[in-house]
């Protein structure tokens, strides 16, 4: 039979027995010692489960990158497949640099991270964070990984719009800039308790009228941010070269079909499958946590 262990390697049974070894304890004191011992065991177990779930959920979110890559590769002409796949790879690389250096600090710095003891007044409002740059003084590394996966997803939403339109260096600069300065501001305003749009902030104008922005699984923070960025980028860059040609004094649109319907369908199913699975897990574990907290 496998024994449960404390972080230091001491079995739970031995730890609890050692806490009761004093002969001067009364019955009530012994019961308190047992409850404290079991309570500390449950706290450590829940902490481990939370960390595992964050890492697993982050892997699901990040794996959608593969679905987006297949979708984009199948939607472009054969000569541009390598370029599009490289841009999907640059999303993850650029997002990691931007979000690690300043993005996470702007989004979550100087505030209470989920799972940590409250140290900041929830009624305060701030535009960006001013601490935890380069993950300094940050113990929640699993939480950073989870948030980074969402940041990379927001950046990769734009890759389909910029396909066959943008050079590689410019796209890398975009990925770093979006995950460093644009996306973190949106995250802080909605997900952070200090955000001026957050429904958890007790001191903003939106909460005063009984409403607030409640984002579910990144539908607003991640996808609307990426979608609006894609719309602006498409407007600035314009159509792809050769898309419109002049024939007899009239402009006509040329059809640029994707080279692989199989890749498009596979990528769409891949991204949708993991996004739906993530939603199901969020609902399940969120309900379990609510029951345990109550």
mmCIF file of C-alpha atoms in Angstrom, residues 42-239:
data_model
loop_
_atom_site.group_PDB
_atom_site.id
_atom_site.type_symbol
_atom_site.label_atom_id
_atom_site.label_comp_id
_atom_site.label_asym_id
_atom_site.label_seq_id
_atom_site.Cartn_x
_atom_site.Cartn_y
_atom_site.Cartn_z
ATOM 1 C CA UNK A 42 -5.388 18.385 1.976
ATOM 2 C CA UNK A 43 -3.886 21.827 1.311
ATOM 3 C CA UNK A 44 -0.750 20.300 -0.178
ATOM 4 C CA UNK A 45 -2.804 17.847 -2.239
ATOM 5 C CA UNK A 46 -5.052 20.588 -3.630
ATOM 6 C CA UNK A 47 -2.010 22.702 -4.468
ATOM 7 C CA UNK A 48 -0.507 19.822 -6.440
ATOM 8 C CA UNK A 49 -3.784 19.143 -8.247
ATOM 9 C CA UNK A 50 -4.161 22.824 -9.148
ATOM 10 C CA UNK A 51 -0.617 22.952 -10.523
ATOM 11 C CA UNK A 52 -1.152 19.799 -12.572
ATOM 12 C CA UNK A 53 -4.420 21.109 -13.982
ATOM 13 C CA UNK A 54 -2.875 24.454 -14.977
ATOM 14 C CA UNK A 55 -0.044 22.698 -16.828
ATOM 15 C CA UNK A 56 -2.442 20.266 -18.507
ATOM 16 C CA UNK A 57 -4.846 23.051 -19.514
ATOM 17 C CA UNK A 58 -1.911 25.082 -20.843
ATOM 18 C CA UNK A 59 -0.872 22.122 -23.003
ATOM 19 C CA UNK A 60 -4.405 21.896 -24.445
ATOM 20 C CA UNK A 61 -4.465 25.600 -25.281
ATOM 21 C CA UNK A 62 -0.973 25.498 -26.769
ATOM 22 C CA UNK A 63 -1.753 22.415 -28.848
ATOM 23 C CA UNK A 64 -4.315 24.472 -30.742
ATOM 24 C CA UNK A 65 -1.289 26.035 -32.415
ATOM 25 C CA UNK A 66 -0.983 22.813 -34.407
ATOM 26 C CA UNK A 67 -4.588 23.127 -35.541
ATOM 27 C CA UNK A 68 -4.118 26.741 -36.595
ATOM 28 C CA UNK A 69 -0.935 25.809 -38.463
ATOM 29 C CA UNK A 70 -2.707 23.086 -40.457
ATOM 30 C CA UNK A 71 -5.677 25.359 -41.159
ATOM 31 C CA UNK A 72 -3.457 28.170 -42.447
ATOM 32 C CA UNK A 73 -1.218 25.812 -44.434
ATOM 33 C CA UNK A 74 -4.218 24.319 -46.212
ATOM 34 C CA UNK A 75 -5.732 27.724 -46.959
ATOM 35 C CA UNK A 76 -2.763 29.174 -48.861
ATOM 36 C CA UNK A 77 -1.215 28.296 -52.175
ATOM 37 C CA UNK A 78 1.362 25.536 -52.230
ATOM 38 C CA UNK A 79 4.296 27.894 -52.757
ATOM 39 C CA UNK A 80 3.498 29.749 -49.501
ATOM 40 C CA UNK A 81 3.040 26.755 -47.160
ATOM 41 C CA UNK A 82 6.557 26.940 -45.729
ATOM 42 C CA UNK A 83 6.227 30.675 -45.083
ATOM 43 C CA UNK A 84 2.889 30.245 -43.301
ATOM 44 C CA UNK A 85 4.135 27.371 -41.142
ATOM 45 C CA UNK A 86 7.175 29.402 -40.127
ATOM 46 C CA UNK A 87 4.928 32.296 -39.087
ATOM 47 C CA UNK A 88 2.968 29.936 -36.827
ATOM 48 C CA UNK A 89 6.246 28.889 -35.250
ATOM 49 C CA UNK A 90 7.287 32.527 -34.810
ATOM 50 C CA UNK A 91 4.040 33.138 -32.931
ATOM 51 C CA UNK A 92 5.136 30.859 -30.133
ATOM 52 C CA UNK A 93 8.699 32.213 -30.153
ATOM 53 C CA UNK A 94 7.758 35.885 -30.270
ATOM 54 C CA UNK A 95 4.999 35.449 -27.707
ATOM 55 C CA UNK A 96 7.371 33.719 -25.295
ATOM 56 C CA UNK A 97 9.847 36.591 -25.500
ATOM 57 C CA UNK A 98 7.270 39.337 -25.187
ATOM 58 C CA UNK A 99 5.102 37.780 -22.489
ATOM 59 C CA UNK A 100 8.032 36.576 -20.401
ATOM 60 C CA UNK A 101 9.828 39.928 -20.407
ATOM 61 C CA UNK A 102 7.084 42.501 -19.855
ATOM 62 C CA UNK A 103 3.701 41.076 -20.899
ATOM 63 C CA UNK A 104 3.064 39.026 -17.764
ATOM 64 C CA UNK A 105 4.162 41.936 -15.569
ATOM 65 C CA UNK A 106 1.805 44.357 -17.324
ATOM 66 C CA UNK A 107 -1.094 41.909 -17.022
ATOM 67 C CA UNK A 108 -0.599 40.491 -13.517
ATOM 68 C CA UNK A 109 2.132 42.497 -11.799
ATOM 69 C CA UNK A 110 1.380 44.290 -8.517
ATOM 70 C CA UNK A 111 -1.800 42.273 -8.032
ATOM 71 C CA UNK A 112 -3.176 39.114 -6.469
ATOM 72 C CA UNK A 113 -2.506 36.021 -8.540
ATOM 73 C CA UNK A 114 -5.123 33.256 -8.416
ATOM 74 C CA UNK A 115 -4.351 30.872 -5.573
ATOM 75 C CA UNK A 116 -2.240 33.345 -3.621
ATOM 76 C CA UNK A 117 -3.133 35.071 -0.395
ATOM 77 C CA UNK A 118 -4.794 38.430 -0.987
ATOM 78 C CA UNK A 119 -2.282 41.235 -0.530
ATOM 79 C CA UNK A 120 -3.828 43.941 -2.728
ATOM 80 C CA UNK A 121 -7.119 45.718 -2.151
ATOM 81 C CA UNK A 122 -9.632 44.450 -4.718
ATOM 82 C CA UNK A 123 -11.214 47.890 -4.847
ATOM 83 C CA UNK A 124 -8.109 49.487 -6.415
ATOM 84 C CA UNK A 125 -7.868 50.066 -10.170
ATOM 85 C CA UNK A 126 -4.723 50.190 -12.302
ATOM 86 C CA UNK A 127 -3.981 50.271 -16.015
ATOM 87 C CA UNK A 128 -0.869 48.046 -16.046
ATOM 88 C CA UNK A 129 1.311 46.251 -13.523
ATOM 89 C CA UNK A 130 4.670 47.598 -12.456
ATOM 90 C CA UNK A 131 6.352 44.536 -10.918
ATOM 91 C CA UNK A 132 7.302 40.919 -11.765
ATOM 92 C CA UNK A 133 9.173 41.756 -14.974
ATOM 93 C CA UNK A 134 11.042 38.709 -16.328
ATOM 94 C CA UNK A 135 9.080 36.678 -13.733
ATOM 95 C CA UNK A 136 11.033 38.156 -10.836
ATOM 96 C CA UNK A 137 9.472 37.444 -7.439
ATOM 97 C CA UNK A 138 6.901 35.176 -9.079
ATOM 98 C CA UNK A 139 6.321 31.711 -7.671
ATOM 99 C CA UNK A 140 3.316 30.831 -9.832
ATOM 100 C CA UNK A 141 5.249 29.479 -12.797
ATOM 101 C CA UNK A 142 2.405 27.153 -13.801
ATOM 102 C CA UNK A 143 0.043 30.117 -13.898
ATOM 103 C CA UNK A 144 2.500 31.970 -16.153
ATOM 104 C CA UNK A 145 2.610 28.977 -18.523
ATOM 105 C CA UNK A 146 -1.179 28.905 -18.664
ATOM 106 C CA UNK A 147 -1.389 32.631 -19.415
ATOM 107 C CA UNK A 148 1.404 32.428 -21.983
ATOM 108 C CA UNK A 149 -0.522 29.777 -23.911
ATOM 109 C CA UNK A 150 -3.456 32.178 -24.200
ATOM 110 C CA UNK A 151 -1.167 35.018 -25.272
ATOM 111 C CA UNK A 152 0.320 32.862 -28.038
ATOM 112 C CA UNK A 153 -3.185 31.866 -29.135
ATOM 113 C CA UNK A 154 -4.238 35.509 -29.393
ATOM 114 C CA UNK A 155 -1.201 36.220 -31.563
ATOM 115 C CA UNK A 156 -1.732 33.225 -33.839
ATOM 116 C CA UNK A 157 -5.305 34.285 -34.665
ATOM 117 C CA UNK A 158 -3.771 36.909 -36.952
ATOM 118 C CA UNK A 159 -1.551 34.530 -38.922
ATOM 119 C CA UNK A 160 -4.352 33.522 -41.277
ATOM 120 C CA UNK A 161 -5.144 37.136 -42.087
ATOM 121 C CA UNK A 162 -1.510 37.997 -42.811
ATOM 122 C CA UNK A 163 -0.924 34.880 -44.904
ATOM 123 C CA UNK A 164 0.748 35.781 -48.213
ATOM 124 C CA UNK A 165 0.724 39.440 -47.182
ATOM 125 C CA UNK A 166 3.485 40.050 -44.628
ATOM 126 C CA UNK A 167 7.251 39.533 -44.438
ATOM 127 C CA UNK A 168 8.765 37.298 -41.776
ATOM 128 C CA UNK A 169 10.638 39.980 -39.812
ATOM 129 C CA UNK A 170 7.594 42.238 -39.677
ATOM 130 C CA UNK A 171 5.453 39.362 -38.425
ATOM 131 C CA UNK A 172 7.924 38.529 -35.662
ATOM 132 C CA UNK A 173 7.902 42.174 -34.549
ATOM 133 C CA UNK A 174 4.112 42.081 -34.508
ATOM 134 C CA UNK A 175 4.033 38.933 -32.342
ATOM 135 C CA UNK A 176 6.394 40.425 -29.777
ATOM 136 C CA UNK A 177 4.580 43.775 -29.695
ATOM 137 C CA UNK A 178 1.093 42.262 -29.359
ATOM 138 C CA UNK A 179 2.000 39.944 -26.492
ATOM 139 C CA UNK A 180 4.124 42.591 -24.761
ATOM 140 C CA UNK A 181 1.930 45.674 -24.817
ATOM 141 C CA UNK A 182 -1.506 45.153 -26.413
ATOM 142 C CA UNK A 183 -2.796 41.822 -25.116
ATOM 143 C CA UNK A 184 -1.598 42.323 -21.486
ATOM 144 C CA UNK A 185 -3.575 45.576 -21.179
ATOM 145 C CA UNK A 186 -6.752 43.775 -22.260
ATOM 146 C CA UNK A 187 -6.037 40.948 -19.816
ATOM 147 C CA UNK A 188 -5.557 43.315 -16.904
ATOM 148 C CA UNK A 189 -8.682 45.312 -17.652
ATOM 149 C CA UNK A 190 -10.954 42.229 -17.691
ATOM 150 C CA UNK A 191 -9.334 39.229 -15.977
ATOM 151 C CA UNK A 192 -7.409 41.038 -13.255
ATOM 152 C CA UNK A 193 -9.246 42.137 -10.102
ATOM 153 C CA UNK A 194 -7.711 45.596 -10.547
ATOM 154 C CA UNK A 195 -9.044 46.017 -14.087
ATOM 155 C CA UNK A 196 -11.464 48.855 -14.741
ATOM 156 C CA UNK A 197 -13.763 46.478 -16.687
ATOM 157 C CA UNK A 198 -13.496 43.541 -14.283
ATOM 158 C CA UNK A 199 -16.650 42.345 -12.574
ATOM 159 C CA UNK A 200 -14.495 41.447 -9.545
ATOM 160 C CA UNK A 201 -13.336 45.022 -8.991
ATOM 161 C CA UNK A 202 -15.373 46.715 -6.266
ATOM 162 C CA UNK A 203 -14.398 50.253 -7.255
ATOM 163 C CA UNK A 204 -15.171 50.879 -10.916
ATOM 164 C CA UNK A 205 -18.049 52.476 -12.728
ATOM 165 C CA UNK A 206 -19.203 49.267 -14.373
ATOM 166 C CA UNK A 207 -19.551 47.367 -11.107
ATOM 167 C CA UNK A 208 -21.359 50.347 -9.592
ATOM 168 C CA UNK A 209 -24.288 49.797 -11.945
ATOM 169 C CA UNK A 210 -24.379 46.083 -11.236
ATOM 170 C CA UNK A 211 -22.608 44.778 -14.359
ATOM 171 C CA UNK A 212 -19.102 43.870 -15.386
ATOM 172 C CA UNK A 213 -17.236 42.053 -18.120
ATOM 173 C CA UNK A 214 -17.183 38.304 -17.498
ATOM 174 C CA UNK A 215 -15.027 36.573 -20.088
ATOM 175 C CA UNK A 216 -15.411 32.818 -20.495
ATOM 176 C CA UNK A 217 -12.402 30.848 -21.664
ATOM 177 C CA UNK A 218 -10.865 33.743 -23.561
ATOM 178 C CA UNK A 219 -13.752 34.361 -25.953
ATOM 179 C CA UNK A 220 -13.392 38.125 -25.525
ATOM 180 C CA UNK A 221 -9.896 38.682 -24.161
ATOM 181 C CA UNK A 222 -8.105 36.307 -26.517
ATOM 182 C CA UNK A 223 -10.162 35.999 -29.684
ATOM 183 C CA UNK A 224 -11.643 39.485 -29.950
ATOM 184 C CA UNK A 225 -8.190 40.998 -29.375
ATOM 185 C CA UNK A 226 -6.691 38.790 -32.079
ATOM 186 C CA UNK A 227 -9.642 39.327 -34.413
ATOM 187 C CA UNK A 228 -9.554 43.127 -34.173
ATOM 188 C CA UNK A 229 -5.796 43.062 -34.690
ATOM 189 C CA UNK A 230 -6.291 40.915 -37.779
ATOM 190 C CA UNK A 231 -8.936 43.314 -39.123
ATOM 191 C CA UNK A 232 -6.651 46.323 -38.664
ATOM 192 C CA UNK A 233 -3.706 44.473 -40.235
ATOM 193 C CA UNK A 234 -5.773 43.428 -43.262
ATOM 194 C CA UNK A 235 -6.933 47.021 -43.766
ATOM 195 C CA UNK A 236 -3.391 48.386 -43.577
ATOM 196 C CA UNK A 237 -1.739 45.746 -45.781
ATOM 197 C CA UNK A 238 -4.526 45.489 -48.320
ATOM 198 C CA UNK A 239 -5.208 42.533 -50.619
#
